[in-house]
Coordinates of C-alpha atoms in Angstrom, one line a residue:
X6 CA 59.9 164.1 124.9
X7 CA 58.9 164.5 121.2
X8 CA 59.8 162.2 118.6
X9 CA 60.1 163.9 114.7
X10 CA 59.5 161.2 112.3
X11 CA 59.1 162.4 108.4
X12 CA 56.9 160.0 106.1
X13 CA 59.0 158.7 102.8
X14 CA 56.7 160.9 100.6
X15 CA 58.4 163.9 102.9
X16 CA 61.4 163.1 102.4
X17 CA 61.2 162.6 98.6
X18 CA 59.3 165.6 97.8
X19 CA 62.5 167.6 99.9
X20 CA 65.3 165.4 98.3
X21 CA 64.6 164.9 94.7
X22 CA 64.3 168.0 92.5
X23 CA 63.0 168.3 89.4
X24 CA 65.2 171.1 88.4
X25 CA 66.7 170.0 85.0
X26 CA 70.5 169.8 86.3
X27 CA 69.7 167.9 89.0
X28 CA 68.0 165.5 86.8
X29 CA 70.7 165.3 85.0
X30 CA 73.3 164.2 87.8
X31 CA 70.7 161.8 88.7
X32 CA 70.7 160.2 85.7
X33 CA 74.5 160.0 86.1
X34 CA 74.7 158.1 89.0
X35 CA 76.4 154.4 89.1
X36 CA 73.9 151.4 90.2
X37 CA 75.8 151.4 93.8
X38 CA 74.8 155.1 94.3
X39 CA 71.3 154.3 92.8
X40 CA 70.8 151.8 95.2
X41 CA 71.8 153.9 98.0
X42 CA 69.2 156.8 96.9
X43 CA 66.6 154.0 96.5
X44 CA 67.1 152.9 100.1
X45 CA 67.4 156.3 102.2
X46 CA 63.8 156.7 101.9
X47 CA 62.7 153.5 103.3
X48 CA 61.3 153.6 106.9
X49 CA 63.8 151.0 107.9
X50 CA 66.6 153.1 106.7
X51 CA 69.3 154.4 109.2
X52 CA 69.9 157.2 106.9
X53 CA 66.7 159.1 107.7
X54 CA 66.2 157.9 111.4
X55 CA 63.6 159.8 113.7
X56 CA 64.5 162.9 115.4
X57 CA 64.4 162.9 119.1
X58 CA 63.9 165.4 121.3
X59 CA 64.5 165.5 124.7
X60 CA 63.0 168.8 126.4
X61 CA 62.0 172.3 125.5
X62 CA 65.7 173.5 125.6
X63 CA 66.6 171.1 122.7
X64 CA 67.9 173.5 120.1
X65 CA 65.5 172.5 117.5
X66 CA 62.8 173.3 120.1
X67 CA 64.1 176.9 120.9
X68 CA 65.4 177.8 117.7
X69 CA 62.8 177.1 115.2
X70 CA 64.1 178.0 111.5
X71 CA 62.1 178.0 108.4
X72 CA 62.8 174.3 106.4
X73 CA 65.3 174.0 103.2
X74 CA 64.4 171.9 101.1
X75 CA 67.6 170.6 98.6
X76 CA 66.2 172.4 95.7
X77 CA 66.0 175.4 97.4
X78 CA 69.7 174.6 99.0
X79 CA 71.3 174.2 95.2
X80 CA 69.3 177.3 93.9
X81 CA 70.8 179.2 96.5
X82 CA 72.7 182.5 95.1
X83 CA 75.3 182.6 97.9
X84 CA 76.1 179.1 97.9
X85 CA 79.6 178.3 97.5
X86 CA 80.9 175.4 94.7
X87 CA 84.0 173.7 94.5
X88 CA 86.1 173.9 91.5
X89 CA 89.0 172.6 89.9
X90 CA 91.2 175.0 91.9
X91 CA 89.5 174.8 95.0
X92 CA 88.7 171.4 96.0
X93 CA 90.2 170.5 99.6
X94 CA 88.8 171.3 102.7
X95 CA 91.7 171.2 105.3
X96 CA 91.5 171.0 108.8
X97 CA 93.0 172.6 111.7
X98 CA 93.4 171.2 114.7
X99 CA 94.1 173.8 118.2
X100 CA 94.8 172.9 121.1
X101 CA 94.6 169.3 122.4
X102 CA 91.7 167.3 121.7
X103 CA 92.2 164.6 124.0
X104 CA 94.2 163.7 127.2
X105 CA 97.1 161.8 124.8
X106 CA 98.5 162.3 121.1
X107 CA 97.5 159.3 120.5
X108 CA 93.9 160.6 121.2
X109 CA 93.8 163.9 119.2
X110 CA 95.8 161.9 116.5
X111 CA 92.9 159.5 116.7
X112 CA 90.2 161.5 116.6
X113 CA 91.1 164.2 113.6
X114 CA 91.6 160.8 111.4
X115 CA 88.0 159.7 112.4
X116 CA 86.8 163.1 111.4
X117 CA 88.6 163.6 108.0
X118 CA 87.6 160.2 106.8
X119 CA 83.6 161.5 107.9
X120 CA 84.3 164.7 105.9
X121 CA 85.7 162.5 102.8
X122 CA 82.1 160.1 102.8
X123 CA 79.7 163.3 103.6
X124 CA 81.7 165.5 100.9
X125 CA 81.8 162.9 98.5
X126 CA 84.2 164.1 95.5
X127 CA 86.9 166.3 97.7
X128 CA 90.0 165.9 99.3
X129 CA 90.3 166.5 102.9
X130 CA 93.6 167.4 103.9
X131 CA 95.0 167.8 107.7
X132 CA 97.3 170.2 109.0
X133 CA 99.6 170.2 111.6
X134 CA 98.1 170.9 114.9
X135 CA 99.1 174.6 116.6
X136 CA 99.1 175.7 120.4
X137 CA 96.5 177.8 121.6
X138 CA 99.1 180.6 121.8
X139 CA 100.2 180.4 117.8
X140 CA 96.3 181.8 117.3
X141 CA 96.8 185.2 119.4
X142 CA 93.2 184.6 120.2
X143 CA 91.5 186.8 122.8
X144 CA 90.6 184.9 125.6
X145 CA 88.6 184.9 129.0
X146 CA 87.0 182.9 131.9
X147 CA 83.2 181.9 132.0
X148 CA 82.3 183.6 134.8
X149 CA 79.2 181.2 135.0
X150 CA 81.4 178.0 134.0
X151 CA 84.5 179.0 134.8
X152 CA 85.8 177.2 131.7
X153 CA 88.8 178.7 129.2
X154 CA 87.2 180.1 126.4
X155 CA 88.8 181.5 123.5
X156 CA 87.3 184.1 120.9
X157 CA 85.9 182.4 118.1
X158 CA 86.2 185.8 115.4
X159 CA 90.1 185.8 115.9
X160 CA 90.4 182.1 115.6
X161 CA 88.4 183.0 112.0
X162 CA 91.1 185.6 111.3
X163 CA 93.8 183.0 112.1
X164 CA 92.6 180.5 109.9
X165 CA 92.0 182.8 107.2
X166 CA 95.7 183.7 107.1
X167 CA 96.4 180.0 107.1
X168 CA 94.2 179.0 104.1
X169 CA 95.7 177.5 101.7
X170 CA 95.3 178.2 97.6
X171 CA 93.6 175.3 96.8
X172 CA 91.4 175.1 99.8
X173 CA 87.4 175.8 99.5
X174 CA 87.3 176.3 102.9
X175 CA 89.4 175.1 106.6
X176 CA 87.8 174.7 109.5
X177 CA 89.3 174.5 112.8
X178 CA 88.6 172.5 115.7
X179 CA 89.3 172.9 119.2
X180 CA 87.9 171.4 122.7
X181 CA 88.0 174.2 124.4
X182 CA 84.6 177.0 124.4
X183 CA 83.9 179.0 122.1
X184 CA 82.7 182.6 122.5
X185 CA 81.2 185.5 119.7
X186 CA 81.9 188.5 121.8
X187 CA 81.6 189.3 125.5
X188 CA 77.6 189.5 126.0
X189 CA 77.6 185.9 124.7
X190 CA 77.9 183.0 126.9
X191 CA 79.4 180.7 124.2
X192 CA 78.9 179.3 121.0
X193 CA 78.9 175.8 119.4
X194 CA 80.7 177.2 116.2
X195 CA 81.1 180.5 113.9
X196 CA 82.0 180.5 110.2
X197 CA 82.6 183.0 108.1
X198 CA 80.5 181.6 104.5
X199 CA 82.5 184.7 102.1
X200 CA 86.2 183.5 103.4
X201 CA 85.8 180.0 103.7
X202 CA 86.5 179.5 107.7
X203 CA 84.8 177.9 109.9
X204 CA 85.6 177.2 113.7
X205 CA 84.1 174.5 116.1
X206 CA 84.3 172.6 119.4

């Protein structure tokens, strides 16, 4: 077990930019959000907490990526901004997510009001859950797992005919397994960054 723990210097130098228009929103900020930006770096906060990891499979482990650091994020050519008329992320539930309504219901409203604090500034919208079968997914059984999984490109296609006009993107979400194409033997999630889909479970 290995335990990833970044000083406060770290996590300053990878937070705070000194790009001019990032100095600028920070010098915009309200004594609340101040505060907030003032505490993450402590190394009592629970904002920054140590990264644990649990065996050689973990996916940090096996699937080492070079670091981004949030300069580097904002300078990004490709990355997508809201705007005035596209400023909602909607989400799409398939399928049931739990054994009730009551459950599914329960869940999507925990994770819209996470998507509201973490994308601070947007509306998140929900839409009414669909069946499986309203997705005309292709679909197959794990022949390791012998799960259901459904094809996470068509479920892409689907949402991107659902999008609506204001959206910035729409993500659907689904308990049952993913899977890319057929030499795969699943996926967490696909999203397509040019249309504005994303797919999870």
């Amino acid at each position: 077990m290995q335990i990833v723990r970044h000083s406060q210097q770290t996590l300053k130098r990878a937070l705070i930019s000194k790009n001019p228009v990032l100095v600028s929103q920070y010098e915009k900020l309200d004594a609340g959000e101040q505060r907030l930006m003032n505490e993450a770096f402590q190394p009592a906060s629970d904002l920054f907490g140590p990264i644990t990891l649990h065996s050689q499979s973990d996916w940090i482990t096996s699937h080492p990526e070079a670091p981004q650091d949030f300069e580097q994020f904002f300078s990004d050519p490709y990355r997508k901004i809201p705007s005035p008329d596209k400023h909602s992320i909607y989400i799409q539930s398939i399928g049931s997510l739990g054994n009730t309504r009551i459950i599914s219901e329960e869940y999507i409203k925990w994770l819209q009001g996470y998507c509201k604090a973490y994308f601070y500034g947007l509306r998140v919208k929900l839409l009414e859950p669909v069946p499986v079968s309203a997705t005309k997914c292709s679909f197959r059984v794990n022949e390791n797992t012998q799960n259901l999984q459904i094809h996470a490109g068509d479920i892409l296609k689907f949402l991107k005919k659902k999008k609506p006009e204001d959206a910035f993107c729409i993500v659907g979400i689904t308990m049952i397994d993913l899977y890319p194409r057929d030499s795969w033997n699943f996926v967490f999630g696909q999203a397509s960054l040019t249309d504005g889909t994303g797919a999870v479970d």
